[in-house]
Amino acid sequence: MKSIEKIKFGGNSFEIDDLANKVLTGEKVATSSLLEYYLIGKKKRSKTGDLFSILDSADREVAVVRIEKIEIVKFGDITEEFAKEEGDGSLDNWRTIHEPYYFQLLFSVGKELNRDTLLVCEWFNIVPDKKVP
């Protein structure tokens, strides 16, 4: 059986469990991350078809997801639709959550967040019955 990366969404126990639940209910079908983190080797780039095990705050697997689509999008071009797909409800809420988060991550590597900052946006689907091919 192929080994798959284990990931958690969110920064604290409440967020991790809330977002894991949103994956289960289909409210969260996308995620984003900084392209810069891939370019400097802080994060491994995924590709379409990759599988990830979504964990809750207690490190229990709640779902296995498959990456279905990946796009590079400017921070300033994130849409209301994507914000909802990421489970954040609205674009305003998405910005409230992600602006300080991405600002801090970029600051830690000597970069600044702006409208042209590139994000890797990934869409995924749950793999039924957690069966890994």
mmCIF file with all atom_site columns, C-alpha atoms in Angstrom:
data_model
loop_
_atom_site.group_PDB
_atom_site.id
_atom_site.type_symbol
_atom_site.label_atom_id
_atom_site.label_alt_id
_atom_site.label_comp_id
_atom_site.label_asym_id
_atom_site.label_entity_id
_atom_site.label_seq_id
_atom_site.pdbx_PDB_ins_code
_atom_site.Cartn_x
_atom_site.Cartn_y
_atom_site.Cartn_z
_atom_site.occupancy
_atom_site.B_iso_or_equiv
_atom_site.pdbx_formal_charge
_atom_site.auth_seq_id
_atom_site.auth_comp_id
_atom_site.auth_asym_id
_atom_site.auth_atom_id
_atom_site.pdbx_PDB_model_num
ATOM 1   C CA . MET A 1 1   ? 0.000   0.000  0.000  1.00 0.00 ? 1   MET A CA 1
ATOM 2   C CA . LYS A 1 2   ? 1.233   3.479  -0.897 1.00 0.00 ? 2   LYS A CA 1
ATOM 3   C CA . SER A 1 3   ? 2.122   5.657  2.099  1.00 0.00 ? 3   SER A CA 1
ATOM 4   C CA . ILE A 1 4   ? 0.367   9.011  2.236  1.00 0.00 ? 4   ILE A CA 1
ATOM 5   C CA . GLU A 1 5   ? 1.201   12.258 3.974  1.00 0.00 ? 5   GLU A CA 1
ATOM 6   C CA . LYS A 1 6   ? -0.751  13.120 7.103  1.00 0.00 ? 6   LYS A CA 1
ATOM 7   C CA . ILE A 1 7   ? -1.913  16.738 7.396  1.00 0.00 ? 7   ILE A CA 1
ATOM 8   C CA . LYS A 1 8   ? -3.968  18.987 9.655  1.00 0.00 ? 8   LYS A CA 1
ATOM 9   C CA . PHE A 1 9   ? -5.758  22.150 8.621  1.00 0.00 ? 9   PHE A CA 1
ATOM 10  C CA . GLY A 1 10  ? -5.736  25.069 11.082 1.00 0.00 ? 10  GLY A CA 1
ATOM 11  C CA . GLY A 1 11  ? -3.453  26.307 13.812 1.00 0.00 ? 11  GLY A CA 1
ATOM 12  C CA . ASN A 1 12  ? -5.082  25.275 17.094 1.00 0.00 ? 12  ASN A CA 1
ATOM 13  C CA . SER A 1 13  ? -7.168  22.332 18.329 1.00 0.00 ? 13  SER A CA 1
ATOM 14  C CA . PHE A 1 14  ? -10.500 24.080 17.726 1.00 0.00 ? 14  PHE A CA 1
ATOM 15  C CA . GLU A 1 15  ? -9.590  25.071 14.147 1.00 0.00 ? 15  GLU A CA 1
ATOM 16  C CA . ILE A 1 16  ? -8.096  21.659 13.371 1.00 0.00 ? 16  ILE A CA 1
ATOM 17  C CA . ASP A 1 17  ? -11.240 19.817 14.509 1.00 0.00 ? 17  ASP A CA 1
ATOM 18  C CA . ASP A 1 18  ? -13.579 22.348 12.884 1.00 0.00 ? 18  ASP A CA 1
ATOM 19  C CA . LEU A 1 19  ? -11.798 22.124 9.533  1.00 0.00 ? 19  LEU A CA 1
ATOM 20  C CA . ALA A 1 20  ? -11.533 18.311 9.692  1.00 0.00 ? 20  ALA A CA 1
ATOM 21  C CA . ASN A 1 21  ? -15.309 18.224 10.250 1.00 0.00 ? 21  ASN A CA 1
ATOM 22  C CA . LYS A 1 22  ? -15.807 20.595 7.303  1.00 0.00 ? 22  LYS A CA 1
ATOM 23  C CA . VAL A 1 23  ? -13.843 18.175 5.121  1.00 0.00 ? 23  VAL A CA 1
ATOM 24  C CA . LEU A 1 24  ? -16.168 15.357 6.244  1.00 0.00 ? 24  LEU A CA 1
ATOM 25  C CA . THR A 1 25  ? -19.323 17.369 5.535  1.00 0.00 ? 25  THR A CA 1
ATOM 26  C CA . GLY A 1 26  ? -18.044 18.613 2.165  1.00 0.00 ? 26  GLY A CA 1
ATOM 27  C CA . GLU A 1 27  ? -17.981 22.229 3.316  1.00 0.00 ? 27  GLU A CA 1
ATOM 28  C CA . LYS A 1 28  ? -14.186 22.298 2.829  1.00 0.00 ? 28  LYS A CA 1
ATOM 29  C CA . VAL A 1 29  ? -13.037 20.996 -0.562 1.00 0.00 ? 29  VAL A CA 1
ATOM 30  C CA . ALA A 1 30  ? -10.022 23.248 -1.116 1.00 0.00 ? 30  ALA A CA 1
ATOM 31  C CA . THR A 1 31  ? -6.947  24.651 0.563  1.00 0.00 ? 31  THR A CA 1
ATOM 32  C CA . SER A 1 32  ? -4.289  27.224 -0.205 1.00 0.00 ? 32  SER A CA 1
ATOM 33  C CA . SER A 1 33  ? -0.649  27.726 0.658  1.00 0.00 ? 33  SER A CA 1
ATOM 34  C CA . LEU A 1 34  ? 2.163   30.079 -0.250 1.00 0.00 ? 34  LEU A CA 1
ATOM 35  C CA . LEU A 1 35  ? 4.018   29.309 -3.486 1.00 0.00 ? 35  LEU A CA 1
ATOM 36  C CA . GLU A 1 36  ? 7.080   30.894 -1.846 1.00 0.00 ? 36  GLU A CA 1
ATOM 37  C CA . TYR A 1 37  ? 7.165   28.053 0.706  1.00 0.00 ? 37  TYR A CA 1
ATOM 38  C CA . TYR A 1 38  ? 7.478   25.522 -2.114 1.00 0.00 ? 38  TYR A CA 1
ATOM 39  C CA . LEU A 1 39  ? 10.162  27.567 -3.886 1.00 0.00 ? 39  LEU A CA 1
ATOM 40  C CA . ILE A 1 40  ? 12.379  27.760 -0.789 1.00 0.00 ? 40  ILE A CA 1
ATOM 41  C CA . GLY A 1 41  ? 11.869  24.097 0.108  1.00 0.00 ? 41  GLY A CA 1
ATOM 42  C CA . LYS A 1 42  ? 9.718   24.593 3.229  1.00 0.00 ? 42  LYS A CA 1
ATOM 43  C CA . LYS A 1 43  ? 6.861   22.628 1.705  1.00 0.00 ? 43  LYS A CA 1
ATOM 44  C CA . LYS A 1 44  ? 6.645   19.748 -0.754 1.00 0.00 ? 44  LYS A CA 1
ATOM 45  C CA . ARG A 1 45  ? 4.620   20.496 -3.865 1.00 0.00 ? 45  ARG A CA 1
ATOM 46  C CA . SER A 1 46  ? 1.665   18.183 -4.433 1.00 0.00 ? 46  SER A CA 1
ATOM 47  C CA . LYS A 1 47  ? 0.367   17.044 -7.768 1.00 0.00 ? 47  LYS A CA 1
ATOM 48  C CA . THR A 1 48  ? -3.016  16.012 -9.077 1.00 0.00 ? 48  THR A CA 1
ATOM 49  C CA . GLY A 1 49  ? -3.854  12.517 -7.822 1.00 0.00 ? 49  GLY A CA 1
ATOM 50  C CA . ASP A 1 50  ? -1.816  12.779 -4.609 1.00 0.00 ? 50  ASP A CA 1
ATOM 51  C CA . LEU A 1 51  ? -3.505  11.420 -1.485 1.00 0.00 ? 51  LEU A CA 1
ATOM 52  C CA . PHE A 1 52  ? -3.483  12.998 1.970  1.00 0.00 ? 52  PHE A CA 1
ATOM 53  C CA . SER A 1 53  ? -4.731  11.705 5.304  1.00 0.00 ? 53  SER A CA 1
ATOM 54  C CA . ILE A 1 54  ? -6.655  14.454 7.110  1.00 0.00 ? 54  ILE A CA 1
ATOM 55  C CA . LEU A 1 55  ? -6.148  14.310 10.883 1.00 0.00 ? 55  LEU A CA 1
ATOM 56  C CA . ASP A 1 56  ? -8.083  15.820 13.778 1.00 0.00 ? 56  ASP A CA 1
ATOM 57  C CA . SER A 1 57  ? -6.415  17.476 16.772 1.00 0.00 ? 57  SER A CA 1
ATOM 58  C CA . ALA A 1 58  ? -5.936  14.077 18.451 1.00 0.00 ? 58  ALA A CA 1
ATOM 59  C CA . ASP A 1 59  ? -4.041  12.767 15.384 1.00 0.00 ? 59  ASP A CA 1
ATOM 60  C CA . ARG A 1 60  ? -6.948  10.516 14.360 1.00 0.00 ? 60  ARG A CA 1
ATOM 61  C CA . GLU A 1 61  ? -7.517  10.100 10.644 1.00 0.00 ? 61  GLU A CA 1
ATOM 62  C CA . VAL A 1 62  ? -10.901 11.521 9.688  1.00 0.00 ? 62  VAL A CA 1
ATOM 63  C CA . ALA A 1 63  ? -10.624 11.180 5.901  1.00 0.00 ? 63  ALA A CA 1
ATOM 64  C CA . VAL A 1 64  ? -8.348  10.448 3.001  1.00 0.00 ? 64  VAL A CA 1
ATOM 65  C CA . VAL A 1 65  ? -8.539  13.008 0.199  1.00 0.00 ? 65  VAL A CA 1
ATOM 66  C CA . ARG A 1 66  ? -7.265  13.048 -3.374 1.00 0.00 ? 66  ARG A CA 1
ATOM 67  C CA . ILE A 1 67  ? -5.997  16.242 -5.015 1.00 0.00 ? 67  ILE A CA 1
ATOM 68  C CA . GLU A 1 68  ? -8.194  16.872 -8.062 1.00 0.00 ? 68  GLU A CA 1
ATOM 69  C CA . LYS A 1 69  ? -7.018  20.291 -9.285 1.00 0.00 ? 69  LYS A CA 1
ATOM 70  C CA . ILE A 1 70  ? -4.185  22.725 -8.572 1.00 0.00 ? 70  ILE A CA 1
ATOM 71  C CA . GLU A 1 71  ? -3.947  26.363 -9.674 1.00 0.00 ? 71  GLU A CA 1
ATOM 72  C CA . ILE A 1 72  ? -1.585  29.237 -8.906 1.00 0.00 ? 72  ILE A CA 1
ATOM 73  C CA . VAL A 1 73  ? -3.663  32.296 -7.918 1.00 0.00 ? 73  VAL A CA 1
ATOM 74  C CA . LYS A 1 74  ? -2.642  35.785 -6.805 1.00 0.00 ? 74  LYS A CA 1
ATOM 75  C CA . PHE A 1 75  ? -3.682  36.609 -3.240 1.00 0.00 ? 75  PHE A CA 1
ATOM 76  C CA . GLY A 1 76  ? -5.685  39.576 -4.545 1.00 0.00 ? 76  GLY A CA 1
ATOM 77  C CA . ASP A 1 77  ? -7.531  37.373 -7.044 1.00 0.00 ? 77  ASP A CA 1
ATOM 78  C CA . ILE A 1 78  ? -8.973  34.888 -4.547 1.00 0.00 ? 78  ILE A CA 1
ATOM 79  C CA . THR A 1 79  ? -12.711 34.724 -5.170 1.00 0.00 ? 79  THR A CA 1
ATOM 80  C CA . GLU A 1 80  ? -15.768 34.463 -2.962 1.00 0.00 ? 80  GLU A CA 1
ATOM 81  C CA . GLU A 1 81  ? -16.330 30.988 -4.429 1.00 0.00 ? 81  GLU A CA 1
ATOM 82  C CA . PHE A 1 82  ? -12.845 29.801 -3.469 1.00 0.00 ? 82  PHE A CA 1
ATOM 83  C CA . ALA A 1 83  ? -13.209 31.242 0.042  1.00 0.00 ? 83  ALA A CA 1
ATOM 84  C CA . LYS A 1 84  ? -16.365 29.160 0.461  1.00 0.00 ? 84  LYS A CA 1
ATOM 85  C CA . GLU A 1 85  ? -14.682 26.069 -1.015 1.00 0.00 ? 85  GLU A CA 1
ATOM 86  C CA . GLU A 1 86  ? -11.914 26.498 1.542  1.00 0.00 ? 86  GLU A CA 1
ATOM 87  C CA . GLY A 1 87  ? -14.567 26.353 4.268  1.00 0.00 ? 87  GLY A CA 1
ATOM 88  C CA . ASP A 1 88  ? -14.294 29.981 5.361  1.00 0.00 ? 88  ASP A CA 1
ATOM 89  C CA . GLY A 1 89  ? -17.839 31.050 4.491  1.00 0.00 ? 89  GLY A CA 1
ATOM 90  C CA . SER A 1 90  ? -17.048 34.315 2.725  1.00 0.00 ? 90  SER A CA 1
ATOM 91  C CA . LEU A 1 91  ? -14.203 36.192 1.069  1.00 0.00 ? 91  LEU A CA 1
ATOM 92  C CA . ASP A 1 92  ? -14.149 38.726 3.925  1.00 0.00 ? 92  ASP A CA 1
ATOM 93  C CA . ASN A 1 93  ? -13.773 35.930 6.477  1.00 0.00 ? 93  ASN A CA 1
ATOM 94  C CA . TRP A 1 94  ? -11.125 34.206 4.317  1.00 0.00 ? 94  TRP A CA 1
ATOM 95  C CA . ARG A 1 95  ? -9.090  37.437 4.229  1.00 0.00 ? 95  ARG A CA 1
ATOM 96  C CA . THR A 1 96  ? -9.507  37.958 8.001  1.00 0.00 ? 96  THR A CA 1
ATOM 97  C CA . ILE A 1 97  ? -8.071  34.476 8.570  1.00 0.00 ? 97  ILE A CA 1
ATOM 98  C CA . HIS A 1 98  ? -5.432  34.311 5.839  1.00 0.00 ? 98  HIS A CA 1
ATOM 99  C CA . GLU A 1 99  ? -3.976  37.841 5.718  1.00 0.00 ? 99  GLU A CA 1
ATOM 100 C CA . PRO A 1 100 ? -2.317  37.688 9.162  1.00 0.00 ? 100 PRO A CA 1
ATOM 101 C CA . TYR A 1 101 ? -1.389  34.016 8.684  1.00 0.00 ? 101 TYR A CA 1
ATOM 102 C CA . TYR A 1 102 ? 0.340   34.538 5.333  1.00 0.00 ? 102 TYR A CA 1
ATOM 103 C CA . PHE A 1 103 ? 1.810   37.866 6.482  1.00 0.00 ? 103 PHE A CA 1
ATOM 104 C CA . GLN A 1 104 ? 3.528   36.117 9.403  1.00 0.00 ? 104 GLN A CA 1
ATOM 105 C CA . LEU A 1 105 ? 4.774   33.185 7.300  1.00 0.00 ? 105 LEU A CA 1
ATOM 106 C CA . LEU A 1 106 ? 6.235   35.511 4.675  1.00 0.00 ? 106 LEU A CA 1
ATOM 107 C CA . PHE A 1 107 ? 7.720   37.847 7.289  1.00 0.00 ? 107 PHE A CA 1
ATOM 108 C CA . SER A 1 108 ? 9.566   34.862 8.786  1.00 0.00 ? 108 SER A CA 1
ATOM 109 C CA . VAL A 1 109 ? 11.385  34.362 5.465  1.00 0.00 ? 109 VAL A CA 1
ATOM 110 C CA . GLY A 1 110 ? 12.014  38.044 4.764  1.00 0.00 ? 110 GLY A CA 1
ATOM 111 C CA . LYS A 1 111 ? 9.155   38.560 2.302  1.00 0.00 ? 111 LYS A CA 1
ATOM 112 C CA . GLU A 1 112 ? 5.998   40.670 2.305  1.00 0.00 ? 112 GLU A CA 1
ATOM 113 C CA . LEU A 1 113 ? 2.389   39.813 1.579  1.00 0.00 ? 113 LEU A CA 1
ATOM 114 C CA . ASN A 1 114 ? 0.709   41.809 -1.175 1.00 0.00 ? 114 ASN A CA 1
ATOM 115 C CA . ARG A 1 115 ? -2.028  41.424 -3.787 1.00 0.00 ? 115 ARG A CA 1
ATOM 116 C CA . ASP A 1 116 ? 0.431   39.734 -6.166 1.00 0.00 ? 116 ASP A CA 1
ATOM 117 C CA . THR A 1 117 ? 1.655   37.115 -3.674 1.00 0.00 ? 117 THR A CA 1
ATOM 118 C CA . LEU A 1 118 ? 1.182   33.752 -5.363 1.00 0.00 ? 118 LEU A CA 1
ATOM 119 C CA . LEU A 1 119 ? -0.816  30.995 -3.681 1.00 0.00 ? 119 LEU A CA 1
ATOM 120 C CA . VAL A 1 120 ? -1.057  27.342 -4.578 1.00 0.00 ? 120 VAL A CA 1
ATOM 121 C CA . CYS A 1 121 ? -4.785  26.558 -4.514 1.00 0.00 ? 121 CYS A CA 1
ATOM 122 C CA . GLU A 1 122 ? -5.693  22.886 -4.353 1.00 0.00 ? 122 GLU A CA 1
ATOM 123 C CA . TRP A 1 123 ? -9.093  21.240 -4.636 1.00 0.00 ? 123 TRP A CA 1
ATOM 124 C CA . PHE A 1 124 ? -9.701  17.757 -3.285 1.00 0.00 ? 124 PHE A CA 1
ATOM 125 C CA . ASN A 1 125 ? -12.333 15.048 -2.877 1.00 0.00 ? 125 ASN A CA 1
ATOM 126 C CA . ILE A 1 126 ? -12.734 12.449 -0.166 1.00 0.00 ? 126 ILE A CA 1
ATOM 127 C CA . VAL A 1 127 ? -11.637 8.971  -1.184 1.00 0.00 ? 127 VAL A CA 1
ATOM 128 C CA . PRO A 1 128 ? -14.642 6.714  -0.387 1.00 0.00 ? 128 PRO A CA 1
ATOM 129 C CA . ASP A 1 129 ? -14.065 4.202  2.416  1.00 0.00 ? 129 ASP A CA 1
ATOM 130 C CA . LYS A 1 130 ? -10.512 5.524  2.895  1.00 0.00 ? 130 LYS A CA 1
ATOM 131 C CA . LYS A 1 131 ? -9.241  2.969  0.360  1.00 0.00 ? 131 LYS A CA 1
ATOM 132 C CA . VAL A 1 132 ? -5.782  3.850  -0.880 1.00 0.00 ? 132 VAL A CA 1
ATOM 133 C CA . PRO A 1 133 ? -5.018  2.445  -4.325 1.00 0.00 ? 133 PRO A CA 1
#
